[in-house]
Short mmCIF file of C-alpha atoms and ligand atoms in Angstrom, two decimals:
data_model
loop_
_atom_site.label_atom_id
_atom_site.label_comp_id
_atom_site.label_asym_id
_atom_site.label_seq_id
_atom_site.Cartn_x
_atom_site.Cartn_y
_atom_site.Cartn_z
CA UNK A 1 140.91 35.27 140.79
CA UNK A 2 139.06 36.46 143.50
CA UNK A 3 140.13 34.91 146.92
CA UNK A 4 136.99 34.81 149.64
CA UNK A 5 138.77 35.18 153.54
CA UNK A 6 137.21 34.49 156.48
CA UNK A 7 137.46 38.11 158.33
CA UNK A 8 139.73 36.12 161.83
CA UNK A 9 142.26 38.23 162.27
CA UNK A 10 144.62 36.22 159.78
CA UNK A 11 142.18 37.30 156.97
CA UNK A 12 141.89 40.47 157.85
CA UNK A 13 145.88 41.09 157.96
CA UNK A 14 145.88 39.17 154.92
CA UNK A 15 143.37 41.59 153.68
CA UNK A 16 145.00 45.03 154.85
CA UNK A 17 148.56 43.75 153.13
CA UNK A 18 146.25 43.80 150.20
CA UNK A 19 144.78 47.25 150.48
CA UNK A 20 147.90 48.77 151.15
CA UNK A 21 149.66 47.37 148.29
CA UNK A 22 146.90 48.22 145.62
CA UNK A 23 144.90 45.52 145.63
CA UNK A 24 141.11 45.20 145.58
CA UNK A 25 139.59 44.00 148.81
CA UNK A 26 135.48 43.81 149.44
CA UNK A 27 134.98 44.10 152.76
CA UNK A 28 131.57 44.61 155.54
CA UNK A 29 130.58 47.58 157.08
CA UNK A 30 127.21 48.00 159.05
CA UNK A 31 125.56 49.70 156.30
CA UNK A 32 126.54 47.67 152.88
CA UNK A 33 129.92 45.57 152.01
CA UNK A 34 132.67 47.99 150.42
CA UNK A 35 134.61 47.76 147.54
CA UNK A 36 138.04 48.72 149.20
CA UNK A 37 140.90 50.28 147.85
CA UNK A 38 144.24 52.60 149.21
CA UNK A 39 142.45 55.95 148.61
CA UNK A 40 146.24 57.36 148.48
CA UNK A 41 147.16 55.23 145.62
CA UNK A 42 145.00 56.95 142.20
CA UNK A 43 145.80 53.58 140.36
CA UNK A 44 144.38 51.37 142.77
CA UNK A 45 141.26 54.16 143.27
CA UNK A 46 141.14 53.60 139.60
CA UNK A 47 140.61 49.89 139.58
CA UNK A 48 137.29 50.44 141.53
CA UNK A 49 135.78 52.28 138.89
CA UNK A 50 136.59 49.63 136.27
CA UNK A 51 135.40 46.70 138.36
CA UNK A 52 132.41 48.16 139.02
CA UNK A 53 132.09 48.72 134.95
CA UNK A 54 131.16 52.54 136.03
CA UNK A 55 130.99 54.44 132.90
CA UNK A 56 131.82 57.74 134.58
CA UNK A 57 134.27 58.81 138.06
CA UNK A 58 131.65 59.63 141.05
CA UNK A 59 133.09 60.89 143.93
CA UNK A 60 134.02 57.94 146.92
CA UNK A 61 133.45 58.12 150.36
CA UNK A 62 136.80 57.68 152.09
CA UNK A 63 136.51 55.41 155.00
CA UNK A 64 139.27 55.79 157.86
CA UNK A 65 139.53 54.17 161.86
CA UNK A 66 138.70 57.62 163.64
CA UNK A 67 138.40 61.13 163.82
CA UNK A 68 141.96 61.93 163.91
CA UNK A 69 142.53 60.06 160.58
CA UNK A 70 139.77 62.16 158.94
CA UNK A 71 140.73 65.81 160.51
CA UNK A 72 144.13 64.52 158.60
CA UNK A 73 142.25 64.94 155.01
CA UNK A 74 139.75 67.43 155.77
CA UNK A 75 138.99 70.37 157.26
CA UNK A 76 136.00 69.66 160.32
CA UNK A 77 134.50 72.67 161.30
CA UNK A 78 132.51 72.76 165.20
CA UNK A 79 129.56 71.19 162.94
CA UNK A 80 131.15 68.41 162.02
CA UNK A 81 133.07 67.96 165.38
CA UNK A 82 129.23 68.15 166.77
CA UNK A 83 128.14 65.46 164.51
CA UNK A 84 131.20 62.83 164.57
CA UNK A 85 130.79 63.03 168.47
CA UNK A 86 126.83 61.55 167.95
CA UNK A 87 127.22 59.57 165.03
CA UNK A 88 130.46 58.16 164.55
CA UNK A 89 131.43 55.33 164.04
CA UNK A 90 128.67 54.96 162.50
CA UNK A 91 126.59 54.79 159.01
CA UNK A 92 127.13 58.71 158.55
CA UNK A 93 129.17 59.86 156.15
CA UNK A 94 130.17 63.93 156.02
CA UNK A 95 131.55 65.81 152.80
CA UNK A 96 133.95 68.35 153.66
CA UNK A 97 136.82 70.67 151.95
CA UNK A 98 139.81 68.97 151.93
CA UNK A 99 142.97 69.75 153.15
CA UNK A 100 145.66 71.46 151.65
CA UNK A 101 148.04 68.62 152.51
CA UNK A 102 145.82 65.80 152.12
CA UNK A 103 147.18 63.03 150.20
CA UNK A 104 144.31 61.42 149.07
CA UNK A 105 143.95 60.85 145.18
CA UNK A 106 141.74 63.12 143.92
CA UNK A 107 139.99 60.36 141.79
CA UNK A 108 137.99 60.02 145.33
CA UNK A 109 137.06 63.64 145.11
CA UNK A 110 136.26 63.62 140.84
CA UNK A 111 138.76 66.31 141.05
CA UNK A 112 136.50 68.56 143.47
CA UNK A 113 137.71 70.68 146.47
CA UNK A 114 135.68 68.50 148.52
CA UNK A 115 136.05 65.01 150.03
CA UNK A 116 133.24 62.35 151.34
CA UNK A 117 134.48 60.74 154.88
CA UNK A 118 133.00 58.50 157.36
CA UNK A 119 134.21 56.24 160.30
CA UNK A 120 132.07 53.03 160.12
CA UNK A 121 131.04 51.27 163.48
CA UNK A 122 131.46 47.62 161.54
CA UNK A 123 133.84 45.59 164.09
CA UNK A 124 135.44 43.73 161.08
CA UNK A 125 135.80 47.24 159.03
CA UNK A 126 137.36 49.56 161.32
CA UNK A 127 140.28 46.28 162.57
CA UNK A 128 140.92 46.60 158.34
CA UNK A 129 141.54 50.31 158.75
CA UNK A 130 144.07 50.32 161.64
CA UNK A 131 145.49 47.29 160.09
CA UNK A 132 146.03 49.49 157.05
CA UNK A 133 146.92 52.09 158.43
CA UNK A 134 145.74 54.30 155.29
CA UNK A 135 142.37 55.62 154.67
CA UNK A 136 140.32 53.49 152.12
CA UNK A 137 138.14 54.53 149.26
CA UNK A 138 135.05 52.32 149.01
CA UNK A 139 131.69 52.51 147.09
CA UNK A 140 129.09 49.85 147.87
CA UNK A 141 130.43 46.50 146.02
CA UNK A 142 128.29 46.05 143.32
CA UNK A 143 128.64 46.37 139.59
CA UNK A 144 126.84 49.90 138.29
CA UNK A 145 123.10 49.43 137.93
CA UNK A 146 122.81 46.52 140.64
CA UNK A 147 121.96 46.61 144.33
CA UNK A 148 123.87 47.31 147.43
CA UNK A 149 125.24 44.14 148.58
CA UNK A 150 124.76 43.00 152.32
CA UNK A 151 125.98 39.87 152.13
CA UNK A 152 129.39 38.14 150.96
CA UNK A 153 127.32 36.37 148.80
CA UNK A 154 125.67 39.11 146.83
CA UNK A 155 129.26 41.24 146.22
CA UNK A 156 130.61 37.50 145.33
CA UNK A 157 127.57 37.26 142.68
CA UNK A 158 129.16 40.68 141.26
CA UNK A 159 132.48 40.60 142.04
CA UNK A 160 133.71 37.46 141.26
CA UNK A 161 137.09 37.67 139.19
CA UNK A 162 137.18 41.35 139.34
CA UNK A 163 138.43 42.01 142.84
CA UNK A 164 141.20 40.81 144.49
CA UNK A 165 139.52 39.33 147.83
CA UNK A 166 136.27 39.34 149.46
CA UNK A 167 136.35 39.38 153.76
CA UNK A 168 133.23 37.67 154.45
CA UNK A 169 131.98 38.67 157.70
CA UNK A 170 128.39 37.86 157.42
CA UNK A 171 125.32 40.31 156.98
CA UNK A 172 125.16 43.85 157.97
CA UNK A 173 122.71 45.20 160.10
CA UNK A 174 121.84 48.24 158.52
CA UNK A 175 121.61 47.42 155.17
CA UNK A 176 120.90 50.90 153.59
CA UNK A 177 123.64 53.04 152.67
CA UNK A 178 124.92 55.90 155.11
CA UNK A 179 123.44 59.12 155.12
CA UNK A 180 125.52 61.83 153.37
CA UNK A 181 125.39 65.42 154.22
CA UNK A 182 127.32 68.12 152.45
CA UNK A 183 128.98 70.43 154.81
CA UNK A 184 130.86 71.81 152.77
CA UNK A 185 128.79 74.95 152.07
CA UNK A 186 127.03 78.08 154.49
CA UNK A 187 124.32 75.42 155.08
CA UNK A 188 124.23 72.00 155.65
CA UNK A 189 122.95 69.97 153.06
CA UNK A 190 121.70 66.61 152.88
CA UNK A 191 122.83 64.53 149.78
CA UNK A 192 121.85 61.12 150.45
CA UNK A 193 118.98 60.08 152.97
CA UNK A 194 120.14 56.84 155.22
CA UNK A 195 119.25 55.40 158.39
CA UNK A 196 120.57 58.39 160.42
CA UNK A 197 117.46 60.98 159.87
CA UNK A 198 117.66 65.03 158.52
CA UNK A 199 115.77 65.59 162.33
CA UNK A 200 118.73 63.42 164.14
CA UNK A 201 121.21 65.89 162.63
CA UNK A 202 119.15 68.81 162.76
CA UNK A 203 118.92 67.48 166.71
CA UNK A 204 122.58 67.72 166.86
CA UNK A 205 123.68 70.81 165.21
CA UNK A 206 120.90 72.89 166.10
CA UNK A 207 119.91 74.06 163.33
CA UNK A 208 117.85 72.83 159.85
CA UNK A 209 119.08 70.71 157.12
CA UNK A 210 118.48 71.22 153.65
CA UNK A 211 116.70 68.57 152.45
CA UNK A 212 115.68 69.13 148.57
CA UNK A 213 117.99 68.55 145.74
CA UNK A 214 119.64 71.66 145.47
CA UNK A 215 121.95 71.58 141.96
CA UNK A 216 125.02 73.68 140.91
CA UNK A 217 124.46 76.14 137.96
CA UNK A 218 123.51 74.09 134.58
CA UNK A 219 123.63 70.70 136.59
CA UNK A 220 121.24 67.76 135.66
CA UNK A 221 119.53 65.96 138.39
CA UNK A 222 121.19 62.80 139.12
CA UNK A 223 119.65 60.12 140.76
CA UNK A 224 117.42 61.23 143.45
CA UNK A 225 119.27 62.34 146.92
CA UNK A 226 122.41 62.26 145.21
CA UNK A 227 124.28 65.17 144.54
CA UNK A 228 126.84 64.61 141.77
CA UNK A 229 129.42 67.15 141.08
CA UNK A 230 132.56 67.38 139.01
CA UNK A 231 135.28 69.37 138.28
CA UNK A 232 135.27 71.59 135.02
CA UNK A 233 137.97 73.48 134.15
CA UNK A 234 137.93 77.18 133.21
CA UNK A 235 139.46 76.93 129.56
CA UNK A 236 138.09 74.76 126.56
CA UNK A 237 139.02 71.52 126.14
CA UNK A 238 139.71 69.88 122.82
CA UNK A 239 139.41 66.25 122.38
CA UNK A 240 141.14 63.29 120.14
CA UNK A 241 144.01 66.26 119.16
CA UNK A 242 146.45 64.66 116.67
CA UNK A 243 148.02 68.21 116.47
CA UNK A 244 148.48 71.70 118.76
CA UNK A 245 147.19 75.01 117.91
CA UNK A 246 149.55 77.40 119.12
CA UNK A 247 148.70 78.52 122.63
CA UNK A 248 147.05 75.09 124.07
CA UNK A 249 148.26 73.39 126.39
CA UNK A 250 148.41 69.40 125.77
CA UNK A 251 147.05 66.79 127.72
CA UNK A 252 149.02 63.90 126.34
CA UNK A 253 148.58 60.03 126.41
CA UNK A 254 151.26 57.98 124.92
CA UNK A 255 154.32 59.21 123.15
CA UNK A 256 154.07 62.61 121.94
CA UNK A 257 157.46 62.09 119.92
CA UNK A 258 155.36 62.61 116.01
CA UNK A 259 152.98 65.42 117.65
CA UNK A 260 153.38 68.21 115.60
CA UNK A 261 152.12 72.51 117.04
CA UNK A 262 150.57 73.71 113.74
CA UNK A 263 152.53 76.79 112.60
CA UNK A 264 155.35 74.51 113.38
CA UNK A 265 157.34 73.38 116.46
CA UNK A 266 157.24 69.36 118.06
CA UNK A 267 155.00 69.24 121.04
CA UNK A 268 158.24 67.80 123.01
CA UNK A 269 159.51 71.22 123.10
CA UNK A 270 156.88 72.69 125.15
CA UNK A 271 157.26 74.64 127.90
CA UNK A 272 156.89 72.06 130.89
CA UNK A 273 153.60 74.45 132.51
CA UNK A 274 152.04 73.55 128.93
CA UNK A 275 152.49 69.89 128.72
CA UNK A 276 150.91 66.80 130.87
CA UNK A 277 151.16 62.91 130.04
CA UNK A 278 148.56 61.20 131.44
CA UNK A 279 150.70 58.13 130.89
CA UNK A 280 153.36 57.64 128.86
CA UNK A 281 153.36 54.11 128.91
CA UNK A 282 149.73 54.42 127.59
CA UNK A 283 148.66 52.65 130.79
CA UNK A 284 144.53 53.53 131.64
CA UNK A 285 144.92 52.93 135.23
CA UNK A 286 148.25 55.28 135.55
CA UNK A 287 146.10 57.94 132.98
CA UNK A 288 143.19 57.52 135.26
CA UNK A 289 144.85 58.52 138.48
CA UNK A 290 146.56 61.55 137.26
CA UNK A 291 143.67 63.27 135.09
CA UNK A 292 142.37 65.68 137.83
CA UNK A 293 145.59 66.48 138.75
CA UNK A 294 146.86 66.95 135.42
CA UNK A 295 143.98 68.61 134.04
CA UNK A 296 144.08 71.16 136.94
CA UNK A 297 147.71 71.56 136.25
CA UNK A 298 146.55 72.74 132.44
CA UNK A 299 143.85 74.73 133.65
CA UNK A 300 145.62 78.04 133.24
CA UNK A 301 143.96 81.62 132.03
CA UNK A 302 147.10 81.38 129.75
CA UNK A 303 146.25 78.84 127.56
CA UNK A 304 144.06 78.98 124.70
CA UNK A 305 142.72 75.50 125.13
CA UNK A 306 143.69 72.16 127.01
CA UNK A 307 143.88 69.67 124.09
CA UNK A 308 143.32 66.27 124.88
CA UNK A 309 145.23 62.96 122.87
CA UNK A 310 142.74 60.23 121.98
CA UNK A 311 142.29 57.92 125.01
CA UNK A 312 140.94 54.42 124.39
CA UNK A 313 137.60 53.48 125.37
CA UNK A 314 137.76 49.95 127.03
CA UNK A 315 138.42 49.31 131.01
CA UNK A 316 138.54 52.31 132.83
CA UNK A 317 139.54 54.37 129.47
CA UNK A 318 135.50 54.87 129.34
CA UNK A 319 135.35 56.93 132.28
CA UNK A 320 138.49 58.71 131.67
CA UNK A 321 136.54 59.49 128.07
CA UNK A 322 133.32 60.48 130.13
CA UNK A 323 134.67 62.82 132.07
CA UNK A 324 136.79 64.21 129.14
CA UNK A 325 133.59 64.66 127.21
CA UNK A 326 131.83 66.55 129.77
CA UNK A 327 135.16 68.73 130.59
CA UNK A 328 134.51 69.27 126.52
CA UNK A 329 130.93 70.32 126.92
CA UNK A 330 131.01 73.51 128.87
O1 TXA B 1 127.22 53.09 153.29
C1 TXA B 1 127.99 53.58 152.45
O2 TXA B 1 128.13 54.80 152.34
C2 TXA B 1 128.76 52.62 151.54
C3 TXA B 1 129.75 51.87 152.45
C4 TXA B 1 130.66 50.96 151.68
O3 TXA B 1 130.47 52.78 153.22
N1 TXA B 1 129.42 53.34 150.49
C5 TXA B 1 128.71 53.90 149.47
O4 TXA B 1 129.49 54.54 148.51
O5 TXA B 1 127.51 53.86 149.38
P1 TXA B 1 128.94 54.99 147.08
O6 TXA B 1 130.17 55.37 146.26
O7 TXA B 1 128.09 53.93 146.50
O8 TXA B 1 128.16 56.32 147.36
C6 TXA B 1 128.84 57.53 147.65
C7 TXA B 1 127.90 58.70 147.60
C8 TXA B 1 127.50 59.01 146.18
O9 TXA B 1 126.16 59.43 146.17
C9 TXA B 1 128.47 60.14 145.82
O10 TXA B 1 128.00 60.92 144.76
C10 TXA B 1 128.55 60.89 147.15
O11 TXA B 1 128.53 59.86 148.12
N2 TXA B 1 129.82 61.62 147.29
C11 TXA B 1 131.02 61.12 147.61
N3 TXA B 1 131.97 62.09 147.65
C12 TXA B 1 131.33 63.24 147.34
C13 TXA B 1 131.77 64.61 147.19
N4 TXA B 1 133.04 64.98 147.38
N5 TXA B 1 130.83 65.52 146.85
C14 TXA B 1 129.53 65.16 146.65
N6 TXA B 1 129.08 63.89 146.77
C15 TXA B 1 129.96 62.94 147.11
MG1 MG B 2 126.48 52.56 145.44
#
């Protein structure tokens, strides 16, 4: 059931008890409405992805109240101090290494180095994030495929009965999502045109912006001004593994108690540094929000392989598998 709140400050309590407790709360910013969740909790992350039916993890902007909260998660270099000063809050939205300690789940990153942050100007949004008190993951609220929603109505449309609330606070003004730029590299590097120009930044820092798509090694385009990149890990993966060769590690899902290492030997008895459950329970949203962690955890010039237990493919198990399968690939 999907509760719609008028955003008075009883709502948007209401609505921040919500976010902080793992629910799903669509809320308005000045660029598009958010699909809201505790960017600290990976289950909750993990519910975005499934209500938005997105076949694969993208990376999430992480919205927080101010610049303090976001030099808590990543590291902001003089550039970035340069361009927070002119543009936030605002519909700007900076990618930027992440901090050793920060505790966001890195669901929001797709298990990158790198995390997506922006302060939005939004009256309504940035009362929600001091009410919260915890930075919150939010891509536009729409279903995959479908546009941006501006209005209430619009995330209602494609929403309804898969989030937990909507805040209506009327239209936003921008209606275009933020600009993204990349600083995470020697130069910075726009990844998503929005209202704030390439010349406004280039204005600010001084120096030019690299505008065309530029692509990691082997990368496909994705859609245009997007730059979409994803963790891979350095040794093979092995899917739908019903057994262990010896020397991989396992990446487990369910109860390993029958799992047999061929050669002989019970999975069980692995050496802890070899063996990962993504969820024991065989719960999608738990696997979800531990499979960068856990597959960086595998990801050891030791082992032979990571093999991977067969993970079901409804909910949010078909993004888990998507990202499996192109872990697989390389
Ligand atoms: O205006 C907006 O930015 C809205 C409102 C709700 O804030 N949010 C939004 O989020 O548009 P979303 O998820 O629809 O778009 C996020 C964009 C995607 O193009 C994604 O690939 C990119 O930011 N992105 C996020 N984190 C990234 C990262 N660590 N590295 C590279 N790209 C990243
Ligand atoms: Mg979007």
């Amino acid at each position: 059931m999907t509760r719609i709140i008028q955003a008075d400050s009883q709502g948007i309590a209401a609505a921040a008890a919500l976010v902080k407790k793992g629910g799903l709360v669509v809320f308005p910013t000045e660029t598009v409405y958010g699909l809201g969740a505790n960017a600290l909790d990976g289950r909750a992350v993990a519910r975005i992805f499934e209500a938005k039916d997105r076949p694969h993890f993208n990376p999430l902007i992480v919205h927080v109240a101010d610049l303090e909260a976001a030099a808590a998660l990543v590291g902001m270099d003089a550039r970035a101090r340069k361009l927070a000063a002119a543009f936030w809050p605002g519909a700007l939205t900076m990618i930027l290494p992440r901090r050793a300690d920060c505790p966001v789940s890195d669901l929001c990153s797709a298990g990158l180095p790198t995390l997506a942050v922006r302060v939005p100007r939004h009256k309504i949004a940035r009362q929600l994030l001091q009410a919260a008190g915890v930075p919150v993951a939010a891509p536009s609220a729409n279903r995959s495929g479908l546009l941006s929603p501006t209005t209430p109505a619009h995330a209602m449309q494609s929403l309804q009965g898969r989030v937990d609330m909507v805040l209506a606070g009327g239209a936003c003004d921008v209606g275009l999502e933020s600009t993204v730029i990349d600083l995470s590299g020697r130069d910075p590097v726009l990844a998503r045109p929005g209202s704030i120009t390439p010349e406004m930044l280039a204005d600010v820092l001084g120096m030019d912006i690299v505008t065309g798509q530029t692509l990691q090694d082997g990368e496909q385009p994705s859609s245009p001004g997007q730059l979409l990149r994803h963790y891979a890990p350095s040794v093979p993966v092995r899917l739908e593994a019903v057994d262990l060769l010896p020397g991989e590690a396992l990446l487990a899902f369910g109860s390993i108690r029958f799992m047999g290492v061929r050669g002989g030997g019970a999975a069980k008895d692995l050496p802890e540094e070899m063996i990962r459950n993504l969820s024991p329970e065989g719960d999608l949203y738990e696997a979800a929000a531990n499979l960068f962690a856990m597959l960086h955890d595998l990801d050891q010039p030791g082992h032979s392989a990571i093999a991977v237990m067969a993970i079901p493919g409804h909910g949010v198990g078909m993004a888990i598998n998507d990202r499996l399968q192109r872990a697989a690939k390389r």
